[in-house]
C-alpha cells in the first residue's frame, strides 16, 4: 500500500519498505517463509506457494533484486 505522499509504503513495524519485505519473502528458503508471513502461508498453503514461486521463477528467472521510482512504483 502506498502512502498519500507518493513515497513507498513503510511497514511501520520493521522500518522496511513493502518492496524490501516482499523481496525477502519471495527469496526466502521455504522453512523461513512461514515466519515472515504466517497468514499468507496458512491461507495459500506451503506446497501451493512453492509451486507458484517455482512457476514464477521459470517464467521470469531468479529474483535478484528490486528497484523503485520516486513514486514507489
Tab-separated table of C-alpha atoms in Angstrom:
chain	number	residue	atom	x	y	z
A	1	UNK	CA	0.000	0.000	0.000
A	2	UNK	CA	1.353	3.433	-0.918
A	3	UNK	CA	1.153	6.441	1.315
A	4	UNK	CA	-0.614	9.525	0.025
A	5	UNK	CA	2.724	11.358	-0.250
A	6	UNK	CA	3.672	9.163	-3.186
A	7	UNK	CA	6.532	7.544	-1.295
A	8	UNK	CA	6.762	3.757	-0.944
A	9	UNK	CA	4.792	2.386	1.968
A	10	UNK	CA	6.677	1.508	5.123
A	11	UNK	CA	5.614	-1.478	7.153
A	12	UNK	CA	5.562	0.677	10.271
A	13	UNK	CA	6.650	-2.225	12.444
A	14	UNK	CA	10.005	-3.048	10.912
A	15	UNK	CA	11.020	0.150	9.187
A	16	UNK	CA	11.498	-1.751	5.920
A	17	UNK	CA	9.741	-0.798	2.702
A	18	UNK	CA	6.979	-3.000	1.343
A	19	UNK	CA	9.253	-3.830	-1.602
A	20	UNK	CA	12.010	-4.993	0.748
A	21	UNK	CA	9.605	-7.164	2.716
A	22	UNK	CA	8.196	-8.722	-0.462
A	23	UNK	CA	11.712	-9.352	-1.800
A	24	UNK	CA	12.722	-11.069	1.442
A	25	UNK	CA	9.598	-13.242	1.331
A	26	UNK	CA	9.987	-14.231	-2.324
A	27	UNK	CA	13.658	-15.129	-1.933
A	28	UNK	CA	13.427	-16.837	1.466
A	29	UNK	CA	14.001	-20.527	1.962
A	30	UNK	CA	10.764	-22.464	2.289
A	31	UNK	CA	11.257	-23.077	6.018
A	32	UNK	CA	11.695	-19.350	6.670
A	33	UNK	CA	8.690	-18.113	4.644
A	34	UNK	CA	6.168	-19.051	7.308
A	35	UNK	CA	7.950	-16.965	9.925
A	36	UNK	CA	7.937	-13.982	7.546
A	37	UNK	CA	4.265	-14.225	6.538
A	38	UNK	CA	2.398	-16.886	8.509
A	39	UNK	CA	-1.065	-15.757	7.369
A	40	UNK	CA	-0.061	-15.896	3.706
A	41	UNK	CA	1.389	-19.385	4.050
A	42	UNK	CA	-1.651	-20.547	6.020
A	43	UNK	CA	-4.111	-19.109	3.506
A	44	UNK	CA	-2.350	-20.328	0.368
A	45	UNK	CA	-0.700	-23.468	1.703
A	46	UNK	CA	3.014	-24.179	1.730
A	47	UNK	CA	3.037	-26.636	-1.164
A	48	UNK	CA	0.865	-24.462	-3.379
A	49	UNK	CA	3.021	-21.440	-2.587
A	50	UNK	CA	6.119	-23.450	-3.526
A	51	UNK	CA	4.542	-24.329	-6.883
A	52	UNK	CA	3.567	-20.704	-7.510
A	53	UNK	CA	7.043	-19.391	-6.733
A	54	UNK	CA	8.725	-22.091	-8.821
A	55	UNK	CA	6.421	-21.352	-11.752
A	56	UNK	CA	7.186	-17.642	-11.442
A	57	UNK	CA	10.938	-18.292	-11.390
A	58	UNK	CA	10.618	-20.460	-14.500
A	59	UNK	CA	8.869	-17.610	-16.314
A	60	UNK	CA	10.928	-14.628	-15.176
A	61	UNK	CA	14.143	-16.099	-13.803
A	62	UNK	CA	15.586	-15.779	-10.339
A	63	UNK	CA	14.644	-12.777	-8.274
A	64	UNK	CA	17.928	-10.975	-7.729
A	65	UNK	CA	16.804	-7.548	-6.550
A	66	UNK	CA	14.251	-4.816	-6.920
A	67	UNK	CA	14.062	-1.141	-7.705
A	68	UNK	CA	11.600	1.634	-7.150
A	69	UNK	CA	10.984	5.022	-8.653
A	70	UNK	CA	10.478	8.188	-6.610
A	71	UNK	CA	6.737	7.415	-6.564
A	72	UNK	CA	7.296	3.912	-5.248
A	73	UNK	CA	6.421	2.059	-8.452
